[in-house]
Coordinates of C-alpha atoms in Angstrom, one line a residue:
Chain A
M251 CA 69.6 93.9 139.5
E252 CA 71.3 93.1 136.2
P253 CA 69.9 89.8 134.9
D254 CA 72.3 87.0 134.2
V255 CA 73.3 87.2 130.5
N256 CA 75.0 84.2 128.9
I257 CA 76.1 84.4 125.3
I258 CA 75.9 80.9 123.9
Y259 CA 77.0 81.6 120.4
N260 CA 78.6 84.6 118.7
V261 CA 81.1 85.4 115.9
F262 CA 84.3 87.3 116.4
H263 CA 86.7 88.6 113.9
A264 CA 90.4 88.8 114.5
P265 CA 91.7 92.1 116.0
P266 CA 92.6 94.3 113.0
L267 CA 95.6 96.1 114.3
E268 CA 98.4 93.9 115.5
F269 CA 101.8 94.4 117.1
P270 CA 103.5 96.0 114.0
I271 CA 101.2 98.9 114.4
A272 CA 102.2 99.4 118.0
I273 CA 105.9 99.2 116.9
Y274 CA 105.1 101.8 114.2
F275 CA 103.7 104.2 116.7
Y276 CA 106.7 103.7 118.9
L277 CA 109.2 104.3 116.1
T278 CA 107.5 107.4 114.8
G279 CA 107.3 108.7 118.4
L280 CA 111.0 108.2 118.8
S281 CA 111.7 109.9 115.5
A282 CA 109.5 112.9 116.2
G283 CA 111.0 113.3 119.7
S284 CA 114.6 113.2 118.5
F285 CA 113.9 115.6 115.6
L286 CA 112.4 118.1 117.9
L287 CA 115.3 117.8 120.3
S288 CA 117.7 118.4 117.5
T289 CA 116.0 121.7 116.5
L290 CA 116.6 123.0 120.0
A291 CA 120.2 123.7 119.0
Y292 CA 119.9 124.5 115.3
G293 CA 116.5 126.1 115.2
F294 CA 116.3 127.8 118.6
G295 CA 120.0 128.4 119.0
L296 CA 120.4 126.7 122.4
K297 CA 124.2 126.2 122.3
K298 CA 124.5 123.5 124.9
F299 CA 122.3 121.1 122.8
K300 CA 124.6 121.4 119.8
P301 CA 126.2 118.0 120.2
I302 CA 122.8 116.2 119.8
G303 CA 121.8 118.2 116.7
L304 CA 123.2 116.1 113.9
L305 CA 122.9 112.8 115.9
G306 CA 119.2 113.6 116.6
V307 CA 118.2 114.3 113.0
R308 CA 120.1 111.3 111.7
M309 CA 118.3 109.0 114.1
A310 CA 115.0 110.7 113.2
I311 CA 115.6 109.8 109.5
V312 CA 116.6 106.2 110.1
L313 CA 113.7 105.6 112.5
L314 CA 111.3 107.2 110.1
I315 CA 112.5 105.0 107.2
L316 CA 112.0 101.9 109.5
A317 CA 108.6 102.9 110.8
P318 CA 106.5 102.8 107.6
I319 CA 108.0 99.4 106.8
N320 CA 105.9 98.1 109.7
L321 CA 102.9 99.6 108.1
I322 CA 103.5 98.1 104.7
V323 CA 104.3 94.7 106.1
D324 CA 101.1 94.8 108.1
L325 CA 99.0 95.4 105.0
E326 CA 97.1 92.4 103.7
Q327 CA 98.1 93.5 100.2
P328 CA 101.6 95.1 100.6
M329 CA 102.1 95.6 96.9
R330 CA 99.0 97.8 96.7
F331 CA 100.4 100.4 99.1
W332 CA 100.6 102.9 96.2
H333 CA 96.8 103.0 96.2
L334 CA 97.2 105.5 99.0
F335 CA 98.3 108.2 96.6
P336 CA 95.9 108.1 93.5
Y337 CA 92.8 106.9 95.4
L338 CA 93.2 109.0 98.5
N339 CA 90.3 109.9 100.7
M340 CA 91.0 113.2 102.3
K341 CA 88.8 112.5 105.3
S342 CA 90.8 109.5 106.4
P343 CA 93.6 110.0 109.0
I344 CA 95.7 107.5 107.1
T345 CA 95.8 109.9 104.2
Y346 CA 97.3 112.6 106.5
G347 CA 99.9 110.0 107.3
T348 CA 100.6 109.2 103.6
F349 CA 101.7 112.8 103.1
L350 CA 103.4 113.4 106.4
L351 CA 105.4 110.2 106.1
S352 CA 106.6 111.3 102.7
L353 CA 107.3 114.9 103.5
Y354 CA 108.9 114.6 106.9
P355 CA 111.8 112.3 106.0
L356 CA 112.5 114.4 102.9
N357 CA 112.6 117.6 105.0
A358 CA 114.8 115.9 107.6
I359 CA 117.3 114.7 105.0
I360 CA 117.6 118.3 103.6
Y361 CA 117.9 119.7 107.1
S362 CA 120.7 117.2 108.0
Y363 CA 122.4 117.9 104.7
F364 CA 122.6 121.6 105.4
M365 CA 123.6 120.9 109.0
G366 CA 126.5 118.7 107.8
K367 CA 127.6 121.4 105.4
G368 CA 127.6 124.0 108.1
N369 CA 125.0 126.2 106.4
M370 CA 123.4 127.6 109.5
K371 CA 120.8 129.8 107.7
M372 CA 119.3 127.0 105.6
T373 CA 119.5 124.6 108.6
K374 CA 117.4 127.0 110.6
I375 CA 114.8 127.4 107.8
F376 CA 114.4 123.6 107.3
G377 CA 114.5 123.1 111.1
F378 CA 111.5 125.4 111.5
I379 CA 109.7 123.7 108.6
G380 CA 110.4 120.4 110.3
I381 CA 109.0 121.3 113.7
P382 CA 105.3 121.3 112.6
L383 CA 106.0 118.3 110.4
A384 CA 107.5 116.4 113.3
I385 CA 104.6 117.4 115.6
S386 CA 102.0 116.4 113.0
V387 CA 103.7 113.1 112.0
H388 CA 103.2 111.9 115.5
G389 CA 100.0 113.8 116.3
Y390 CA 98.3 112.1 113.4
T391 CA 99.0 108.7 114.7
G392 CA 96.9 109.8 117.7
F393 CA 94.1 110.7 115.3
I394 CA 94.3 107.3 113.8
L395 CA 93.3 105.8 117.1
A396 CA 91.0 108.7 118.2
L397 CA 89.0 108.7 115.0
S398 CA 88.2 105.0 114.9
K399 CA 85.2 105.5 117.2
A400 CA 84.5 101.9 117.9
R401 CA 86.8 101.6 120.8
A402 CA 86.3 103.6 124.0
L403 CA 89.9 103.5 125.0
W404 CA 90.9 105.2 121.7
N405 CA 88.1 107.5 121.0
T406 CA 89.2 110.5 123.1
A407 CA 90.4 113.9 122.0
L408 CA 93.3 113.5 124.4
M409 CA 94.8 110.8 122.2
P410 CA 96.8 113.0 119.8
V411 CA 98.2 115.1 122.7
L412 CA 99.0 112.0 124.7
F413 CA 100.8 110.5 121.7
L414 CA 102.8 113.7 121.2
I415 CA 103.9 114.0 124.8
S416 CA 104.8 110.3 125.0
A417 CA 106.8 110.8 121.7
M418 CA 108.7 113.6 123.4
V419 CA 109.3 111.5 126.5
S420 CA 110.6 108.5 124.5
G421 CA 112.6 110.6 122.0
I422 CA 114.4 112.5 124.7
A423 CA 115.1 109.2 126.6
M424 CA 116.5 107.7 123.4
M425 CA 118.8 110.7 122.7
M426 CA 120.1 110.5 126.3
I427 CA 121.1 106.8 125.7
A428 CA 122.6 107.7 122.3
I429 CA 124.7 110.5 123.8
A430 CA 125.8 108.3 126.7
I431 CA 126.9 105.6 124.3
K432 CA 128.6 108.2 122.1
Q433 CA 130.7 109.6 125.0
K434 CA 131.5 106.2 126.5
Y435 CA 132.7 104.5 123.4
F436 CA 133.4 107.2 120.8
A437 CA 134.8 110.2 122.7
E438 CA 138.2 111.0 124.0
D439 CA 136.9 112.5 127.2
K440 CA 134.5 110.1 128.9
H441 CA 132.7 112.8 130.7
V442 CA 132.4 115.4 128.0
H443 CA 128.6 115.3 127.7
D444 CA 127.8 114.7 131.4
D445 CA 126.1 118.1 131.9
L446 CA 124.2 117.7 128.6
I447 CA 122.8 114.4 129.8
K448 CA 121.7 116.0 133.1
D449 CA 120.0 118.8 131.3
M450 CA 118.2 116.4 129.1
G451 CA 117.2 114.5 132.2
Q452 CA 115.6 117.7 133.5
I453 CA 113.6 118.1 130.3
L454 CA 112.7 114.4 130.4
S455 CA 111.3 114.7 133.9
V456 CA 109.1 117.6 133.0
T457 CA 107.7 115.7 130.0
I458 CA 107.1 112.7 132.2
F459 CA 105.1 114.8 134.6
F460 CA 103.0 116.1 131.8
D461 CA 102.5 112.6 130.4
L462 CA 101.4 111.3 133.8
F463 CA 99.0 114.2 134.1
L464 CA 97.4 113.4 130.7
I465 CA 97.1 109.7 131.7
L466 CA 95.4 110.7 134.9
C467 CA 92.9 113.0 132.9
D468 CA 92.2 110.2 130.4
L469 CA 91.6 107.6 133.2
L470 CA 89.4 109.8 135.3
V471 CA 87.1 110.6 132.3
L472 CA 87.1 107.0 131.1
Q473 CA 86.1 105.9 134.6
T474 CA 83.0 108.1 134.7
A475 CA 82.0 108.1 131.0
D476 CA 79.7 105.4 129.5
T477 CA 79.7 101.6 130.1
E478 CA 82.3 100.8 127.4
A479 CA 84.7 103.5 128.6
H480 CA 84.3 102.2 132.2
H481 CA 85.1 98.7 130.9
S482 CA 88.2 99.8 129.2
A483 CA 89.4 101.8 132.2
M484 CA 89.0 98.7 134.4
L485 CA 90.8 96.6 131.7
I486 CA 94.0 98.6 132.2
L487 CA 93.6 99.2 135.9
T488 CA 92.6 95.8 137.1
G489 CA 92.1 93.6 134.1
D490 CA 94.4 91.8 131.7
F491 CA 96.5 94.8 130.9
S492 CA 97.0 96.1 134.4
L493 CA 100.5 94.7 134.7
L494 CA 101.6 96.4 131.5
F495 CA 99.8 99.6 132.2
L496 CA 100.1 100.1 136.0
W497 CA 103.4 98.5 136.7
I498 CA 105.4 98.7 133.5
E499 CA 104.1 102.0 132.0
V500 CA 103.4 104.0 135.1
V501 CA 105.6 102.6 137.9
L502 CA 108.6 101.3 136.0
G503 CA 108.4 103.7 133.0
S504 CA 107.4 107.0 134.8
L505 CA 107.6 107.0 138.6
I506 CA 111.0 105.3 139.1
P507 CA 112.6 107.4 136.3
L508 CA 111.2 110.5 138.1
I509 CA 112.8 109.4 141.3
F510 CA 116.1 108.8 139.5
L511 CA 116.0 112.2 137.8
N512 CA 114.9 114.3 140.7
I513 CA 116.2 112.9 144.1
P514 CA 119.5 114.8 144.7
A515 CA 121.3 111.6 145.7
F516 CA 120.7 110.0 142.3
K517 CA 120.8 113.2 140.4
K518 CA 124.6 113.5 140.5
K519 CA 125.3 110.1 138.9
I520 CA 125.1 109.8 135.1
G521 CA 124.3 106.1 135.5
F522 CA 121.0 106.8 137.1
A523 CA 120.0 109.2 134.4
V524 CA 120.8 106.7 131.7
T525 CA 119.0 103.9 133.6
A526 CA 116.0 106.2 133.9
A527 CA 116.1 106.8 130.1
V528 CA 116.1 103.0 129.5
L529 CA 113.2 102.5 131.8
V530 CA 111.3 105.3 130.1
M531 CA 111.8 103.7 126.7
I532 CA 110.5 100.4 128.0
G533 CA 107.5 102.2 129.6
I534 CA 106.5 104.0 126.4
L535 CA 106.7 100.7 124.4
A536 CA 104.4 99.2 127.0
M537 CA 102.1 102.2 126.5
R538 CA 101.9 101.7 122.8
Y539 CA 101.1 98.0 123.3
V540 CA 98.4 98.7 125.9
M541 CA 96.8 101.3 123.6
V542 CA 96.8 99.3 120.4
I543 CA 96.3 95.7 121.6
G544 CA 94.5 96.5 124.9
G545 CA 92.1 98.8 123.1
Q546 CA 91.0 95.9 120.9
S547 CA 90.7 93.3 123.6
I548 CA 87.1 94.3 124.5
P549 CA 84.7 92.4 122.1
L550 CA 82.4 94.6 120.1
S551 CA 80.0 92.0 118.8
Chain B
M152 CA 61.3 110.7 98.5
S153 CA 61.6 108.7 95.4
E154 CA 65.1 107.3 95.8
I155 CA 65.5 103.8 97.0
R156 CA 67.1 103.4 100.4
W157 CA 67.4 99.7 101.3
G158 CA 66.7 98.6 104.8
M159 CA 66.5 95.3 106.7
L160 CA 64.0 94.6 109.5
V161 CA 64.6 91.6 111.8
D162 CA 61.4 90.5 113.5
L163 CA 62.8 88.7 116.6
R164 CA 59.3 87.4 117.5
R165 CA 59.6 85.2 114.4
C166 CA 63.3 84.2 114.5
I167 CA 63.7 80.6 115.5
G168 CA 67.6 80.7 115.6
C169 CA 68.0 78.1 112.8
H170 CA 71.1 79.8 111.3
T171 CA 69.7 79.3 107.8
C172 CA 70.6 82.9 107.0
T173 CA 74.2 82.2 108.0
I174 CA 74.4 79.2 105.7
A175 CA 72.7 80.9 102.8
C176 CA 75.2 83.7 103.1
K177 CA 78.2 81.3 103.3
C178 CA 76.9 79.6 100.2
E179 CA 76.1 82.7 98.2
F180 CA 79.6 84.1 98.6
A181 CA 81.7 81.0 99.5
V182 CA 82.8 82.8 102.6
P183 CA 85.8 80.9 104.0
L184 CA 86.4 79.8 107.5
G185 CA 87.2 82.6 109.9
G186 CA 84.8 85.1 108.4
N187 CA 81.1 85.7 108.6
K188 CA 79.1 88.3 106.8
T189 CA 76.1 87.3 108.8
W190 CA 75.5 85.2 111.9
V191 CA 73.0 84.6 114.6
K192 CA 74.0 85.5 118.1
T193 CA 72.4 83.3 120.7
I194 CA 71.9 84.8 124.2
E195 CA 70.4 83.4 127.3
K196 CA 69.0 85.7 130.0
G197 CA 68.1 85.0 133.7
Q198 CA 68.6 82.0 136.0
F199 CA 66.7 78.7 136.2
P200 CA 63.7 78.5 136.3
N201 CA 63.2 82.1 135.0
V202 CA 65.1 82.1 131.8
S203 CA 64.7 83.2 128.2
R204 CA 66.7 82.6 125.1
S205 CA 67.0 85.2 122.4
F206 CA 68.5 85.2 118.9
L207 CA 70.0 88.2 117.3
P208 CA 70.8 87.8 113.6
S209 CA 73.7 90.1 112.9
F210 CA 74.5 91.8 109.6
C211 CA 76.4 94.8 108.4
N212 CA 74.2 97.7 109.4
N213 CA 74.9 99.5 106.1
C214 CA 74.8 102.7 108.2
E215 CA 73.6 106.0 107.0
N216 CA 76.7 107.6 108.4
P217 CA 79.3 104.9 108.0
I218 CA 82.6 105.5 109.9
C219 CA 84.3 102.8 107.7
V220 CA 83.7 105.0 104.6
R221 CA 85.0 108.0 106.3
N222 CA 88.2 106.3 107.5
C223 CA 89.1 104.1 104.4
P224 CA 92.2 105.7 103.0
T225 CA 91.8 104.5 99.4
Q226 CA 88.0 104.9 99.0
A227 CA 87.8 101.1 98.7
T228 CA 84.7 101.2 100.8
F229 CA 82.0 103.6 99.7
K230 CA 78.3 104.1 100.0
R231 CA 76.0 103.6 97.1
A232 CA 73.1 105.9 96.4
D233 CA 70.7 103.2 97.7
G234 CA 72.5 103.2 101.0
I235 CA 74.6 100.0 100.6
V236 CA 78.1 100.3 101.9
M237 CA 80.3 98.5 99.4
Q238 CA 83.8 97.1 99.5
D239 CA 85.9 97.1 96.4
P240 CA 88.2 94.1 96.6
H241 CA 90.5 95.5 93.9
R242 CA 91.0 98.8 95.6
C243 CA 91.4 97.5 99.1
I244 CA 94.9 97.4 100.4
G245 CA 94.0 95.5 103.6
C246 CA 95.1 98.2 106.1
K247 CA 92.2 97.0 108.3
Y248 CA 91.5 100.5 109.5
C249 CA 87.8 100.0 108.6
M250 CA 87.7 97.0 110.8
A251 CA 89.2 99.0 113.6
S252 CA 86.7 101.7 113.1
C253 CA 83.5 99.6 112.8
P254 CA 81.6 99.5 116.1
Y255 CA 79.8 96.3 115.1
D256 CA 82.7 94.0 114.2
V257 CA 81.0 92.9 111.0
R258 CA 84.1 93.2 108.7
Y259 CA 86.7 90.6 108.3
V260 CA 89.8 89.8 106.3
D261 CA 89.1 87.2 103.7
P262 CA 92.0 84.6 104.3
L263 CA 92.1 83.7 100.6
K264 CA 91.6 87.0 98.8
K265 CA 93.6 88.9 101.4
V266 CA 91.2 91.9 101.4
V267 CA 88.5 93.1 103.8
Q268 CA 85.0 91.7 103.1
K269 CA 81.6 92.6 104.5
C270 CA 77.9 92.0 104.0
T271 CA 76.6 94.1 101.2
W272 CA 73.0 92.9 101.4
C273 CA 73.7 90.8 98.3
H274 CA 74.0 93.9 96.0
H275 CA 74.4 91.7 92.9
R276 CA 71.0 90.0 93.7
L277 CA 69.4 93.4 94.4
D278 CA 70.6 94.8 91.1
A279 CA 69.0 91.8 89.4
G280 CA 65.8 92.4 91.2
V281 CA 66.1 89.5 93.7
E282 CA 66.0 89.8 97.5
P283 CA 69.2 89.0 99.5
A284 CA 70.1 85.3 100.0
C285 CA 69.5 85.4 103.8
V286 CA 66.0 87.0 103.3
G287 CA 65.0 84.5 100.7
S288 CA 66.1 81.6 102.8
C289 CA 64.6 82.6 106.1
P290 CA 62.0 79.8 106.9
S291 CA 60.0 81.9 109.3
S292 CA 60.0 85.2 107.4
A293 CA 61.8 86.9 110.2
L294 CA 63.9 89.0 107.8
I295 CA 62.0 91.7 106.0
F296 CA 63.9 93.6 103.3
G297 CA 62.9 96.5 101.3
D298 CA 62.9 100.2 100.4
V299 CA 62.4 102.3 103.6
N300 CA 61.7 105.4 101.4
D301 CA 58.7 103.7 99.8
P302 CA 55.7 104.2 102.2
E303 CA 53.9 101.3 100.5
S304 CA 56.7 98.7 101.1
K305 CA 56.3 96.1 103.8
I306 CA 59.3 97.2 105.7
S307 CA 58.0 100.8 105.9
K308 CA 54.7 99.7 107.2
M309 CA 56.4 97.4 109.7
L310 CA 58.8 100.2 110.8
S311 CA 55.9 102.5 111.5
A312 CA 53.7 100.0 113.2
N313 CA 56.3 98.4 115.6
A314 CA 58.7 99.3 118.4
I315 CA 62.1 99.4 116.7
Q316 CA 65.6 99.2 118.0
V317 CA 69.0 99.5 116.3
L318 CA 72.4 98.5 117.6
K319 CA 74.6 101.1 119.4
T320 CA 72.7 104.3 118.8
D321 CA 75.3 106.3 120.6
K322 CA 77.8 105.8 117.8
D323 CA 76.0 108.2 115.5
T324 CA 76.1 105.7 112.6
H325 CA 72.4 105.5 112.0
P326 CA 72.2 101.7 111.3
H327 CA 69.7 100.4 108.8
V328 CA 69.2 97.0 110.3
F329 CA 66.1 97.4 112.5
Y330 CA 65.1 94.9 115.2
V331 CA 61.5 94.4 116.4
A332 CA 61.0 93.1 119.9
A333 CA 64.6 93.2 120.8
D334 CA 65.6 93.1 124.5
E335 CA 67.8 95.8 125.8
V336 CA 70.2 93.4 127.5
V337 CA 70.4 91.3 124.3
M338 CA 71.1 94.3 122.1
R339 CA 74.1 95.4 124.2
A340 CA 75.5 91.9 125.1
T341 CA 79.0 91.5 123.7
G342 CA 81.5 88.7 124.0
G343 CA 80.7 85.1 124.5
A344 CA 81.8 81.7 125.6
N345 CA 83.4 80.8 122.3
R346 CA 85.6 83.8 122.1
K347 CA 89.1 82.6 121.9
E348 CA 91.0 84.7 124.4
K349 CA 94.4 85.6 123.1
P350 CA 97.0 84.3 125.5
V351 CA 98.3 87.1 127.6
W352 CA 102.0 86.7 127.4
W353 CA 102.9 87.8 130.9
K354 CA 100.3 85.6 132.4
W355 CA 101.8 82.7 130.5
L356 CA 105.3 83.9 131.7
L357 CA 104.2 83.9 135.4
G358 CA 102.6 80.5 134.9
G359 CA 99.2 81.7 136.0
L360 CA 100.3 81.4 139.6
L361 CA 99.8 85.0 140.5
F362 CA 97.1 86.0 138.1
N363 CA 94.6 83.1 137.7
K364 CA 91.4 85.0 138.6
K365 CA 89.1 85.4 135.6
E366 CA 88.3 89.0 134.8
E367 CA 84.7 89.5 133.5

């Protein structure tokens, strides 16, 4: 039997990564997702996605300018952020981010410039340059968590993939909401984009399925790995973060949207698709919170 | 092997849990409230009448393979040739990624300097030929400090002659704080009664009516 252990005195230091980091992950995810969606029309030539091309890349730029502000505000020495360039350490995942967060918005601005000008050839070139950038700008955030090996919830090779897929999920959902607002308030014909929203809903439900599958993989392995991993699995299944994880992320953010997007009775109505998109966005925000804050709630010392 | 590689050995058979090392460290560096470069964990095991109490002095392990050095984006934390993991307060931008990476929770943000700080085994004293403040102040000589590469040093002899444990071997960090006579349960015990739980916002929202059971 395990002996009773009672820790009378110990020292703990404040959790290093706070809410701004979760918000940063959320915003880059949205940005990468909406950029990739915009290249569907202009990079891959899928005509029906043309209306979201320009809107997608503009949102990607705005979000990716907002996202690093969270990072700089979170620094203890915000005025020293330039140290990241001259004193870089190539082994650190934050260094990957330094370059990606500089190159990706630049590329997106050039891409949107040519798109606005109607120069299809250059748009396609910069779209294709942007795809690996968008994938890595969010994939690297997964590496930030995965490579800090102190925490069992983070230290998994699934993390970059999980972050990428959840970026796609939240990015598509945000574009659905954006298009719905656009047609409701800024278009002559109030139903001009109905089919587009339904199509995006179909892509969304596929990505949600994939996201749920990855979460399942992650949880099953966490459950059967070492003690710490088991503790963190129980933390999000039955512990302090179970409401956020099980109910908000999985049920509200994934299962209910799947019902809305796939049951024929709901499928016909645009309202349900947009509601599903809103729920998905809430669910992914909860996922970022559970990952960043939940991961640190297990004491290390 | 002629190069110096510093190491710390904690003889738990001798530790009396007086916290003098904590105080010596606080004085040496004027460590403000909220941070600790060293502290003594106090752990009780068993149930009355079969109980024991253990002390576990905790320091930065100055690992051979430090994850904080790998992950620091500005090279503000680096490993010296003698094995000490240093923290440059002028280079540090306070991204706290090293704190997130460290498996031992020994790094903290200095609330006054606004940079990350850590135990460096009193490198300034070592450079002047003096032992670290905690080692010098330990009244029961439980802390033994020296060059682990020198076979004639006291620490090398102790390391060869005793059963040694280090913290969290599975993290592949190769810590250089060694413990003699450490209990397995004591070595992996984490948490504690004085840990301030962050209020969980949704529990607060629901007034603790639905979720008042304490999760261990």
